[in-house]
Coordinates of C-alpha atoms in Angstrom, one line a residue:
M17 CA -48.5 6.4 -14.3
S18 CA -47.2 7.0 -10.8
G19 CA -43.6 6.2 -10.3
G20 CA -44.3 5.6 -6.6
S21 CA -46.8 2.8 -7.0
G22 CA -45.7 -0.5 -5.4
A23 CA -46.4 -4.2 -5.9
A24 CA -48.0 -4.8 -2.5
G25 CA -50.3 -1.8 -2.6
S26 CA -50.9 1.0 -5.0
A27 CA -52.9 4.2 -5.2
L28 CA -53.7 3.4 -8.8
T29 CA -57.5 3.3 -9.5
W30 CA -59.4 2.0 -12.4
A31 CA -60.3 5.6 -13.4
A32 CA -56.6 6.5 -13.4
L33 CA -55.7 3.4 -15.4
R34 CA -58.3 4.2 -18.0
E35 CA -56.9 7.7 -18.5
V36 CA -53.2 6.7 -18.9
K37 CA -52.1 8.1 -22.3
C38 CA -49.9 5.3 -23.6
A39 CA -49.3 7.2 -26.8
E40 CA -47.2 9.7 -24.7
L41 CA -45.1 6.8 -23.3
E42 CA -44.6 5.6 -26.9
D43 CA -43.6 9.1 -28.0
A44 CA -41.0 9.3 -25.3
A45 CA -39.8 5.9 -26.4
D46 CA -39.4 7.2 -29.9
G47 CA -37.4 10.1 -28.6
W48 CA -34.9 7.8 -26.8
G49 CA -34.8 5.7 -30.0
R50 CA -33.8 8.7 -32.1
V51 CA -30.9 9.4 -29.6
S52 CA -29.9 5.8 -29.8
N53 CA -29.8 5.8 -33.6
R54 CA -27.8 9.0 -33.7
A55 CA -25.3 7.5 -31.3
D56 CA -25.1 4.4 -33.5
A57 CA -24.6 6.5 -36.6
A58 CA -21.8 8.5 -34.9
R59 CA -20.1 5.3 -33.9
D60 CA -20.3 4.0 -37.4
R61 CA -18.8 7.2 -38.8
I62 CA -15.9 7.1 -36.3
E63 CA -15.1 3.4 -37.0
G64 CA -16.0 3.3 -40.6
Q65 CA -14.7 6.6 -41.9
L66 CA -12.6 8.6 -39.5
L67 CA -10.4 5.8 -38.1
P68 CA -9.6 4.2 -41.5
G69 CA -9.0 7.7 -43.0
L70 CA -6.4 8.5 -40.3
H71 CA -4.8 5.1 -40.6
D72 CA -4.4 5.3 -44.4
T73 CA -3.3 9.0 -44.7
Q74 CA -1.5 9.9 -41.5
K75 CA 1.5 8.7 -39.4
G76 CA 3.1 9.6 -36.2
E77 CA 2.6 9.8 -32.4
A78 CA -0.1 12.5 -32.7
V79 CA -2.1 10.3 -35.0
D80 CA -1.8 7.4 -32.6
A81 CA -3.1 9.6 -29.8
A82 CA -6.0 10.8 -31.9
V83 CA -6.8 7.2 -32.9
G84 CA -6.9 6.2 -29.2
R85 CA -9.2 9.1 -28.4
L86 CA -11.5 8.3 -31.3
R87 CA -11.8 4.7 -30.3
R88 CA -12.7 5.8 -26.7
L89 CA -15.3 8.1 -28.2
G90 CA -16.6 5.3 -30.4
A91 CA -17.0 3.1 -27.3
N92 CA -18.8 5.9 -25.5
F93 CA -21.3 6.3 -28.4
Q94 CA -21.7 2.5 -28.3
Y95 CA -22.7 2.7 -24.6
I96 CA -25.1 5.6 -25.4
Y97 CA -26.6 3.5 -28.2
T98 CA -27.1 0.5 -25.8
E99 CA -28.6 2.4 -22.9
C100 CA -30.9 4.6 -24.9
G101 CA -32.1 1.6 -26.8
L102 CA -32.9 0.0 -23.4
L103 CA -34.8 3.1 -22.4
R104 CA -36.8 3.0 -25.6
T105 CA -37.8 -0.7 -25.1
T106 CA -38.6 -0.2 -21.4
L107 CA -41.1 2.6 -22.2
N108 CA -42.6 0.7 -25.2
S109 CA -42.9 -2.5 -23.1
L110 CA -44.5 -0.5 -20.3
A111 CA -47.0 1.0 -22.8
H112 CA -47.6 -2.5 -24.2
E113 CA -48.5 -4.0 -20.8
I114 CA -50.6 -1.0 -19.7
K115 CA -52.6 -1.1 -23.0
A116 CA -53.3 -4.8 -22.4
Q117 CA -54.8 -4.0 -19.0
Q118 CA -56.7 -1.0 -20.3
R119 CA -58.4 -3.5 -22.8
V120 CA -59.3 -5.8 -19.9
L121 CA -60.7 -2.9 -17.9
Q122 CA -62.7 -1.5 -20.8
G123 CA -64.2 -4.9 -21.5
A124 CA -65.4 -5.1 -17.9
L125 CA -66.8 -1.5 -17.9
D126 CA -68.6 -2.2 -21.2
D127 CA -70.2 -5.4 -19.7
A128 CA -71.2 -3.4 -16.6
A129 CA -72.8 -0.7 -18.7
A130 CA -74.7 -3.3 -20.8
L131 CA -76.1 -4.8 -17.7
R132 CA -76.9 -1.4 -16.1
F133 CA -74.5 -2.2 -13.2
T134 CA -72.7 0.6 -11.4
V135 CA -68.9 0.5 -11.1
H136 CA -67.8 2.7 -8.1
A137 CA -64.5 4.5 -7.7
D138 CA -63.1 1.8 -5.5
G139 CA -63.9 -0.9 -8.1
S140 CA -66.9 -2.4 -6.4
V141 CA -69.9 -3.1 -8.6
T142 CA -73.5 -2.6 -7.5
Y143 CA -76.1 -4.8 -9.2
P144 CA -80.0 -4.5 -9.1
A145 CA -82.6 -6.9 -7.8
A146 CA -83.4 -9.9 -10.1
G147 CA -84.9 -13.4 -10.1
E148 CA -87.6 -14.3 -7.6
G149 CA -87.7 -15.8 -4.1
L150 CA -88.7 -19.3 -3.6
V151 CA -91.3 -18.3 -0.9
D152 CA -92.8 -15.1 -1.9
G153 CA -91.9 -14.9 -5.6
Q154 CA -90.6 -11.4 -5.2
P155 CA -87.4 -10.1 -6.9
L156 CA -84.3 -11.0 -4.9
A157 CA -82.5 -8.0 -3.5
G158 CA -79.5 -6.4 -5.3
G159 CA -76.2 -5.8 -3.7
T160 CA -72.5 -4.8 -4.2
A161 CA -69.6 -7.1 -5.2
S162 CA -66.0 -6.2 -4.3
G163 CA -63.3 -7.4 -6.7
V164 CA -60.5 -9.9 -5.9
P165 CA -57.3 -9.1 -7.8
N166 CA -56.4 -12.8 -8.1
P167 CA -59.6 -14.8 -8.0
G168 CA -57.8 -18.1 -8.4
M169 CA -56.1 -17.6 -5.1
V170 CA -59.4 -17.4 -3.2
T171 CA -60.9 -20.7 -1.8
P172 CA -64.5 -21.2 -2.9
S173 CA -66.9 -20.9 0.0
G174 CA -69.4 -23.3 -1.5
L175 CA -72.2 -20.7 -1.2
V176 CA -74.0 -19.4 -4.3
A177 CA -75.8 -16.1 -4.2
P178 CA -79.4 -16.5 -5.3
N179 CA -79.6 -13.3 -7.3
P180 CA -78.4 -14.1 -10.8
N181 CA -76.8 -10.7 -11.1
A182 CA -74.5 -11.3 -8.2
G183 CA -72.2 -13.7 -10.1
K184 CA -72.0 -11.3 -13.1
A185 CA -71.2 -8.4 -10.9
Q186 CA -68.5 -10.4 -9.1
D187 CA -66.9 -11.3 -12.4
I188 CA -66.8 -7.7 -13.5
A189 CA -65.4 -6.5 -10.1
D190 CA -62.7 -9.2 -10.3
R191 CA -61.7 -8.2 -13.8
V192 CA -61.5 -4.5 -12.8
A193 CA -59.4 -5.4 -9.7
Q194 CA -57.1 -7.7 -11.7
A195 CA -56.5 -5.1 -14.4
V196 CA -55.6 -2.4 -11.8
R197 CA -53.4 -4.7 -9.8
T198 CA -51.5 -6.0 -12.9
A199 CA -51.0 -2.5 -14.2
A200 CA -49.7 -1.3 -10.8
D201 CA -47.2 -4.2 -10.7
A202 CA -46.0 -3.3 -14.2
D203 CA -45.7 0.4 -13.1
W204 CA -43.6 -0.7 -10.1
R205 CA -41.4 -3.0 -12.1
Y206 CA -40.6 -0.6 -14.9
T207 CA -40.1 2.3 -12.5
R208 CA -37.3 0.4 -10.8
I209 CA -35.7 -0.3 -14.3
L210 CA -36.0 3.3 -15.4
R211 CA -34.4 4.5 -12.2
A212 CA -31.5 2.1 -12.8
L213 CA -30.9 3.2 -16.4
K214 CA -28.5 6.0 -15.7
A215 CA -24.8 6.4 -16.4
Q216 CA -22.0 7.4 -14.1
E217 CA -20.8 11.0 -14.2
G218 CA -18.0 11.8 -16.5
L219 CA -17.1 11.3 -20.1
G220 CA -15.5 7.9 -19.8
V221 CA -17.2 4.5 -20.0
P222 CA -15.1 2.2 -17.9
T223 CA -15.5 -1.6 -17.7
A224 CA -17.5 -1.3 -14.5
T225 CA -20.1 0.8 -16.5
W226 CA -20.4 -2.0 -19.0
K227 CA -21.0 -4.4 -16.1
D228 CA -23.9 -2.2 -15.1
A229 CA -25.1 -2.1 -18.7
A230 CA -25.1 -5.9 -18.7
A231 CA -27.3 -5.9 -15.6
D232 CA -29.6 -3.2 -17.1
A233 CA -30.0 -5.3 -20.3
A234 CA -30.8 -8.4 -18.2
A235 CA -33.5 -6.5 -16.2
V236 CA -35.1 -5.1 -19.4
R237 CA -35.1 -8.6 -21.0
Q238 CA -36.8 -10.1 -17.9
A239 CA -39.5 -7.4 -17.9
A240 CA -40.0 -7.2 -21.7
G241 CA -40.6 -11.0 -22.2
S242 CA -44.2 -10.7 -23.4
Y243 CA -43.4 -7.7 -25.5
L244 CA -40.5 -9.0 -27.5
K245 CA -38.9 -12.3 -26.5
N246 CA -41.9 -14.5 -27.0
A247 CA -42.1 -13.5 -30.7
I248 CA -38.5 -14.5 -31.5
P249 CA -38.9 -17.6 -33.8
H250 CA -36.4 -19.9 -32.1
D251 CA -38.1 -23.1 -33.3
A252 CA -38.5 -21.9 -36.9
S253 CA -36.2 -22.8 -39.8
P254 CA -33.4 -20.4 -40.8
A255 CA -35.4 -19.4 -43.9
E256 CA -38.4 -18.6 -41.8
R257 CA -36.3 -16.6 -39.4
K258 CA -34.9 -14.6 -42.3
A259 CA -38.5 -13.9 -43.5
W260 CA -39.5 -12.9 -39.9
W261 CA -36.7 -10.4 -39.6
A262 CA -37.5 -8.9 -43.1
G263 CA -41.1 -8.4 -42.0
L264 CA -40.3 -6.4 -38.9
T265 CA -40.5 -2.6 -38.9
G266 CA -37.4 -0.6 -38.4
E267 CA -38.3 0.3 -34.8
Q268 CA -39.0 -3.4 -34.0
R269 CA -35.6 -4.4 -35.3
E270 CA -33.9 -1.6 -33.3
E271 CA -35.6 -2.8 -30.1
Y272 CA -34.6 -6.4 -30.6
L273 CA -31.0 -5.4 -31.3
A274 CA -31.0 -3.2 -28.1
V275 CA -32.6 -5.7 -25.7
Y276 CA -31.7 -9.1 -27.2
P277 CA -28.4 -8.8 -29.0
D278 CA -27.4 -12.2 -27.7
R279 CA -30.4 -13.9 -29.3
I280 CA -30.5 -12.0 -32.5
G281 CA -26.8 -12.3 -33.0
N282 CA -26.8 -16.0 -32.6
L283 CA -30.0 -16.7 -34.6
D284 CA -29.2 -18.7 -37.8
G285 CA -30.9 -17.2 -40.8
I286 CA -30.6 -13.6 -39.7
P287 CA -28.4 -11.4 -42.1
A288 CA -24.7 -11.3 -41.4
L289 CA -24.6 -7.5 -41.0
V290 CA -27.4 -7.7 -38.4
R291 CA -25.7 -10.6 -36.5
D292 CA -22.4 -8.7 -36.6
A293 CA -24.0 -5.5 -35.2
A294 CA -25.8 -7.5 -32.5
N295 CA -22.8 -9.5 -31.4
R296 CA -20.5 -6.6 -31.2
D297 CA -22.9 -5.0 -28.7
N298 CA -23.3 -8.3 -26.9
L299 CA -19.5 -8.7 -26.8
Q300 CA -19.3 -5.5 -24.7
L301 CA -22.1 -6.8 -22.4
L302 CA -20.3 -10.2 -22.0
M303 CA -17.0 -8.5 -21.1
G304 CA -18.9 -6.4 -18.5
K305 CA -20.5 -9.5 -17.1
L306 CA -17.3 -11.4 -16.7
E307 CA -15.2 -8.5 -15.5
G308 CA -14.5 -8.7 -11.8
R309 CA -15.2 -12.4 -11.5
D310 CA -12.2 -14.2 -9.9
D311 CA -12.7 -17.7 -11.3
E312 CA -10.3 -19.1 -13.8
D313 CA -13.0 -19.9 -16.4
S314 CA -14.3 -16.3 -16.5
A315 CA -10.7 -14.9 -16.7
T316 CA -9.9 -17.2 -19.6
K317 CA -13.0 -16.3 -21.6
L318 CA -12.6 -12.6 -20.8
A319 CA -9.1 -12.6 -22.2
A320 CA -10.4 -14.1 -25.4
L321 CA -13.2 -11.7 -25.7
R322 CA -10.9 -8.8 -25.2
E323 CA -8.6 -10.1 -28.0
I324 CA -11.6 -10.6 -30.3
D325 CA -12.8 -7.0 -29.5
R326 CA -9.3 -5.7 -30.3
Q327 CA -9.3 -7.4 -33.6
L328 CA -12.8 -6.1 -34.5
R329 CA -11.8 -2.5 -33.7
A330 CA -8.5 -2.8 -35.7
V331 CA -8.5 -1.2 -39.2
P332 CA -8.0 -4.0 -41.8
R333 CA -4.8 -3.9 -43.7
A334 CA -4.7 -3.8 -47.5
G335 CA -5.9 -7.1 -48.9
E336 CA -7.4 -8.3 -45.6
P337 CA -11.1 -9.1 -45.7
P338 CA -13.5 -7.4 -43.2
M339 CA -14.3 -9.3 -40.0
Y340 CA -17.8 -10.2 -39.1
L341 CA -18.8 -11.5 -35.6
L342 CA -21.6 -14.1 -36.4
G343 CA -21.8 -15.6 -32.9
I344 CA -20.5 -15.0 -29.4
G345 CA -21.4 -16.5 -26.0
D346 CA -19.9 -17.6 -22.7
Q347 CA -22.0 -20.8 -22.3
G348 CA -20.1 -24.1 -21.8
N349 CA -16.5 -23.8 -23.1
G350 CA -17.5 -20.6 -24.9
R351 CA -18.8 -19.8 -28.3
A352 CA -17.4 -17.7 -31.1
I353 CA -18.2 -17.6 -34.8
V354 CA -16.2 -15.2 -36.9
S355 CA -16.2 -14.7 -40.7
Y356 CA -13.6 -13.0 -42.8
G357 CA -15.6 -11.7 -45.7
N358 CA -19.4 -11.2 -45.8
P359 CA -20.9 -14.8 -46.1
D360 CA -24.2 -13.3 -47.4
T361 CA -22.6 -11.7 -50.4
A362 CA -19.7 -14.0 -51.1
R363 CA -19.9 -16.3 -54.0
N364 CA -17.7 -18.8 -52.1
V365 CA -18.1 -19.6 -48.4
A366 CA -16.0 -22.0 -46.3
A367 CA -16.7 -22.8 -42.7
Y368 CA -13.9 -24.4 -40.6
V369 CA -14.7 -26.5 -37.5
P370 CA -11.8 -26.8 -35.0
G371 CA -11.3 -29.8 -32.8
L372 CA -10.0 -31.3 -29.6
N373 CA -9.2 -28.9 -26.8
T374 CA -10.6 -25.8 -28.6
S375 CA -12.3 -23.4 -26.3
L376 CA -12.9 -19.7 -26.0
D377 CA -9.4 -18.7 -24.9
E378 CA -6.6 -16.5 -26.2
E379 CA -5.1 -19.3 -28.2
F380 CA -8.4 -19.6 -30.1
A381 CA -8.7 -15.9 -30.5
G382 CA -5.2 -15.6 -31.9
G383 CA -4.7 -18.9 -33.7
D384 CA -8.0 -20.4 -34.9
L385 CA -9.3 -17.0 -36.1
K386 CA -6.1 -16.5 -38.1
R387 CA -6.7 -19.8 -39.9
A388 CA -10.0 -18.5 -41.4
R389 CA -8.4 -15.1 -42.2
D390 CA -5.5 -16.7 -44.0
L391 CA -7.8 -19.0 -45.9
S392 CA -10.1 -16.2 -46.9
I393 CA -7.1 -14.1 -48.2
A394 CA -5.8 -17.1 -50.2
A395 CA -9.3 -18.0 -51.6
N396 CA -9.9 -14.4 -52.7
Q397 CA -7.0 -14.6 -55.1
Y398 CA -9.1 -16.6 -57.5
G399 CA -11.6 -14.0 -58.6
A400 CA -15.1 -14.5 -57.0
P401 CA -15.5 -13.0 -53.5
A402 CA -14.8 -15.6 -50.8
A403 CA -15.6 -15.7 -47.1
A404 CA -14.0 -18.1 -44.6
I405 CA -15.5 -18.8 -41.2
T406 CA -14.1 -20.2 -37.9
W407 CA -17.0 -21.9 -36.2
L408 CA -16.8 -22.6 -32.5
G409 CA -20.5 -23.3 -32.0
Y410 CA -20.1 -26.4 -29.8
D411 CA -18.2 -27.8 -26.8
A412 CA -15.2 -29.6 -28.3
P413 CA -13.8 -32.3 -25.9
Q414 CA -11.2 -31.1 -23.5
S415 CA -8.3 -33.4 -22.4
P416 CA -7.1 -32.8 -18.9
D417 CA -3.4 -32.7 -19.9
G418 CA -4.0 -30.6 -23.0
L419 CA -1.9 -33.0 -25.1
G420 CA -4.8 -34.2 -27.3
T421 CA -5.5 -37.6 -25.9
L422 CA -8.6 -39.0 -27.6
S423 CA -9.6 -41.1 -24.6
V424 CA -11.9 -38.2 -23.6
A425 CA -13.3 -37.8 -27.2
G426 CA -16.4 -39.9 -27.7
D427 CA -19.1 -39.4 -30.2
G428 CA -21.5 -37.3 -28.0
S429 CA -19.8 -33.9 -28.6
A430 CA -19.6 -34.5 -32.3
D431 CA -23.2 -35.5 -32.6
E432 CA -24.4 -32.4 -30.6
G433 CA -21.9 -30.2 -32.5
G434 CA -22.9 -31.7 -35.8
Q435 CA -26.5 -30.8 -35.3
A436 CA -25.6 -27.2 -34.3
F437 CA -23.2 -26.9 -37.3
R438 CA -25.9 -28.2 -39.7
E439 CA -28.3 -25.5 -38.3
F440 CA -25.6 -22.8 -38.8
M441 CA -24.9 -23.9 -42.4
S442 CA -28.6 -23.9 -43.1
G443 CA -28.6 -20.3 -42.0
I444 CA -25.7 -19.6 -44.3
K445 CA -27.6 -21.0 -47.2
A446 CA -30.8 -19.1 -46.4
A447 CA -29.0 -15.7 -45.9
N448 CA -26.7 -15.9 -49.0
D449 CA -27.7 -13.5 -51.8
N450 CA -26.3 -15.6 -54.6
E451 CA -28.5 -17.9 -56.5
D452 CA -26.2 -20.9 -56.1
P453 CA -23.2 -20.1 -53.8
H454 CA -20.3 -22.6 -53.5
V455 CA -20.1 -23.7 -49.9
T456 CA -17.3 -25.8 -48.3
A457 CA -17.2 -27.4 -44.9
I458 CA -13.8 -28.0 -43.3
G459 CA -13.1 -30.1 -40.3
H460 CA -9.8 -30.3 -38.5
S461 CA -8.9 -33.0 -36.0
Y462 CA -12.0 -33.8 -33.9
G463 CA -13.8 -31.1 -35.9
S464 CA -13.7 -33.6 -38.8
R465 CA -15.7 -36.0 -36.7
T466 CA -18.1 -33.2 -36.0
V467 CA -18.5 -32.3 -39.7
G468 CA -19.0 -36.0 -40.4
A469 CA -21.8 -36.1 -37.8
A470 CA -23.4 -33.1 -39.4
S471 CA -23.4 -34.9 -42.8
Q472 CA -25.3 -37.8 -41.2
Q473 CA -28.2 -35.6 -40.2
H474 CA -31.3 -36.0 -42.4
G475 CA -30.6 -34.3 -45.7
G476 CA -26.9 -33.8 -45.1
I477 CA -25.3 -30.4 -44.5
P478 CA -27.6 -27.8 -46.2
G479 CA -26.0 -26.0 -49.1
V480 CA -22.5 -27.7 -48.8
D481 CA -20.9 -28.7 -52.1
D482 CA -17.5 -29.8 -50.9
I483 CA -16.1 -31.3 -47.6
V484 CA -12.5 -31.1 -46.5
F485 CA -10.8 -33.0 -43.7
V486 CA -7.4 -32.3 -42.3
G487 CA -5.6 -34.0 -39.4
S488 CA -8.5 -36.4 -39.1
P489 CA -8.7 -39.3 -36.7
G490 CA -11.8 -40.5 -38.6
V491 CA -15.1 -39.0 -39.4
G492 CA -17.6 -41.5 -38.2
V493 CA -18.2 -43.2 -41.6
D494 CA -16.2 -45.7 -43.6
S495 CA -16.7 -44.3 -47.1
A496 CA -16.7 -40.8 -48.7
D497 CA -19.9 -41.9 -50.4
E498 CA -21.7 -41.6 -47.0
L499 CA -21.2 -37.9 -46.7
G500 CA -23.9 -36.7 -49.0
V501 CA -21.8 -34.7 -51.5
G502 CA -20.4 -37.6 -53.6
R503 CA -16.8 -38.9 -53.2
D504 CA -15.4 -36.6 -55.8
H505 CA -16.3 -33.7 -53.5
V506 CA -14.6 -35.1 -50.4
F507 CA -11.0 -34.0 -49.9
V508 CA -8.5 -35.1 -47.3
G509 CA -5.1 -33.7 -46.2
A510 CA -3.0 -35.9 -44.0
A511 CA 0.6 -34.9 -43.1
A512 CA 3.2 -37.7 -43.1
N513 CA 4.2 -36.9 -39.5
D514 CA 0.7 -36.2 -38.1
V515 CA 0.2 -39.0 -35.7
V516 CA -3.5 -38.1 -35.2
T517 CA -4.2 -39.2 -38.7
K518 CA -2.7 -42.6 -37.9
L519 CA -4.3 -43.5 -34.6
P520 CA -5.4 -47.1 -34.7
S521 CA -9.0 -48.1 -33.9
K522 CA -10.2 -48.2 -30.3
G523 CA -10.8 -51.9 -30.7
E524 CA -7.2 -52.8 -30.8
S525 CA -6.1 -54.0 -27.3
A526 CA -2.6 -52.6 -27.5
V527 CA -3.9 -49.2 -28.4
G528 CA -6.4 -49.2 -25.6
A529 CA -3.6 -50.1 -23.2
A530 CA -1.4 -47.4 -24.6
E531 CA -4.1 -44.8 -24.2
M532 CA -4.7 -45.8 -20.6
L533 CA -1.1 -46.0 -19.7
F534 CA 0.3 -43.0 -21.6
G535 CA -2.8 -41.0 -22.4
G536 CA -1.6 -39.4 -25.7
P537 CA -1.9 -39.9 -29.4
A538 CA 1.8 -40.4 -29.8
A539 CA 1.7 -43.4 -27.5
A540 CA -1.4 -44.7 -29.2
Y541 CA 0.3 -44.4 -32.6
V542 CA 3.6 -46.0 -31.5
F543 CA 2.0 -48.9 -29.7
G544 CA -0.7 -49.4 -32.3
D545 CA 1.8 -49.3 -35.1
L546 CA 3.5 -52.3 -33.5
V547 CA 0.2 -54.2 -33.8
D548 CA -0.8 -53.5 -37.4
R549 CA 1.0 -51.2 -39.7
K550 CA -1.4 -51.8 -42.6
D551 CA -4.7 -51.4 -40.8
D552 CA -6.7 -48.4 -42.1
D553 CA -9.2 -48.2 -39.3
L554 CA -8.7 -45.1 -37.2
W555 CA -10.2 -44.0 -33.9
F556 CA -13.4 -42.8 -35.5
G557 CA -13.7 -45.2 -38.4
K558 CA -11.9 -45.7 -41.8
D559 CA -8.9 -43.5 -42.4
P560 CA -10.2 -40.7 -44.7
A561 CA -6.8 -40.6 -46.4
S562 CA -7.0 -44.3 -47.3
E563 CA -7.8 -45.8 -50.7
A564 CA -10.7 -47.7 -49.2
F565 CA -12.4 -44.5 -48.0
G566 CA -12.5 -43.1 -51.5
A567 CA -11.8 -39.4 -50.9
R568 CA -9.5 -37.2 -53.0
R569 CA -6.2 -36.7 -51.1
F570 CA -4.4 -33.4 -51.6
E571 CA -0.8 -32.5 -51.0
V572 CA 0.2 -31.0 -47.6
G573 CA 3.6 -30.6 -46.0
E574 CA 5.1 -33.5 -44.0
G575 CA 5.3 -31.6 -40.8
P576 CA 8.0 -32.0 -38.1
P577 CA 8.8 -35.6 -37.1
L578 CA 7.2 -37.0 -33.9
V579 CA 10.6 -37.1 -32.2
G580 CA 13.2 -34.5 -33.0
N581 CA 15.8 -32.4 -31.2
G582 CA 15.5 -34.6 -28.1
K583 CA 11.8 -34.0 -27.7
V584 CA 8.4 -35.3 -28.7
T585 CA 6.1 -33.0 -30.7
I586 CA 2.8 -33.3 -32.5
D587 CA 3.1 -29.9 -34.3
A588 CA 2.5 -31.6 -37.6
H589 CA -1.1 -31.9 -36.5
S590 CA -1.6 -28.1 -36.3
E591 CA 0.2 -26.7 -39.3
Y592 CA -2.3 -27.3 -42.1
F593 CA -3.6 -23.7 -42.0
D594 CA -0.3 -21.8 -41.7
P595 CA 0.7 -20.3 -45.0
E596 CA 4.2 -19.6 -43.8
I597 CA 4.8 -23.2 -42.7
D598 CA 2.6 -25.2 -45.1
R599 CA 1.8 -23.1 -48.1
K600 CA 0.9 -26.2 -50.1
S601 CA -1.9 -27.1 -47.8
V602 CA -3.4 -23.6 -47.5
E603 CA -3.3 -23.2 -51.3
N604 CA -5.1 -26.5 -51.9
M605 CA -7.8 -25.7 -49.4
A606 CA -8.2 -22.2 -50.9
L607 CA -8.6 -23.7 -54.4
I608 CA -11.3 -26.1 -53.1
A609 CA -13.0 -23.2 -51.2
A610 CA -12.9 -21.1 -54.4
G611 CA -14.6 -23.8 -56.4
R612 CA -11.5 -24.7 -58.3
A613 CA -10.8 -28.2 -57.0
N614 CA -9.7 -29.2 -60.4
M615 CA -6.5 -27.2 -59.8
I616 CA -5.4 -28.8 -56.6
Q617 CA -2.2 -30.8 -56.2
T618 CA -3.2 -34.4 -55.4
E619 CA -1.4 -37.1 -53.5
E620 CA -1.8 -40.8 -53.6
P621 CA -4.1 -42.3 -50.9
R622 CA -2.6 -44.5 -48.2

């Protein structure tokens, strides 16, 4: 193909289109693919062998300097892997589009040959005399038809040529012109992309280069839609997606990972190792995309992404489970799904849903991820491999003052989040290698309402055996029997000083007034408590820790009092997952996650 062809006009002829050797384009694509794979293998060796080896056997400033250089080298190899993968897909996509137009062209030429028409170098088609005149009965004269690249754009004249061959010739000429024009457009589009796929000079890969890589990936995605994107089974079940991925060739998988890491990495049902690899690459592209933006939202998300990236690159300490990035995105309040331990091979899998005011920020990257890590470490003490997941796959409600007022928290976010969580858990079930894994869903604060909503979807939460609620303001149902796992498999932790677990129902007038006047759970609790101390209806339904609800309540720490040292605090609401502050809570949740709920320390319901 000619790199100088343009969209408006091109020197491409049908003869040149017919002679394009697409196999050579595909061979070139294979070459770039081999380079991409070698770079990926080099990155894996650095991060999987060299860095852990240095960390475990060497100490000192020289080692720290070597580790820094190796990490930079690993990042460079990651960039090579990404860009060379894009080159491979660009060439394969170009070949795909050209071959399609070659088929259109050849069909037109075959029809012309069968009719004994002549196709000229300029694409016009000469046809012979045919039919007979109305007056003299003689064959009507032949002629020449010139093709129109886009016949649908031409207004019909209303005139019909009397020679029956004329219409056939016009159709052939139009198909030839359309094939040439479409191929020339493809040549022009992909030439621009190929010219843009080049790195800056030097050995370093600064953030600005990743910003360019994000733009490169977006351009290739846009161009390669018909080649790759349209085949991604977004509307299929997680089990069907798993089968789709298993049926792809190695080259097809590599191309999807290079061009659509965002889609493959967030596709429920795809194996965890694949999602992790895709999301690690997409993480770099997202950071490049957000870099340089001066709005507060981008800066907040970028800081979180950098912290997640730092954790992913860190060498796990002894006893710490490996970290898998199962989802990442900047849409809405941000998305991040992180597993500690491989959820595909673990016998026990727990997924934790955070609640009100959770978003993709540094607090999430440091705090909410640590909750899953600590839970995984605790659960792994009981024999069978365990994986614990922090799932931020929805937009949790955000209160303007950040204090946790539930006046902003309706059911809508929980319903949408519940549907997404159910889909994710269906993917966990489909991808797990064990015949009957033990799966636990954990909801904290508003996250408990989201888990409750997921359980109300048709069929409940796929694969889930046990459900745990901590710090819950209600889960949307009035009985543990309504959650689809049986009341003996529903567990609740409610700290004595956690005011969120005591918020009265929205229907109580004093509570409504307190929310409007003071805007916080502490106010709602205090004012509501004045109205009815014994009422067990919370903000989102029956108190899960109440006797009427019917769940199994387990022991947790009391937490600090609402008022102490001259200030108001609701810290008791956020300490359930901290093994240093509330070891009792963490151990009980770990036992449940490990399938040993018979060993938990129980507490009387309210």
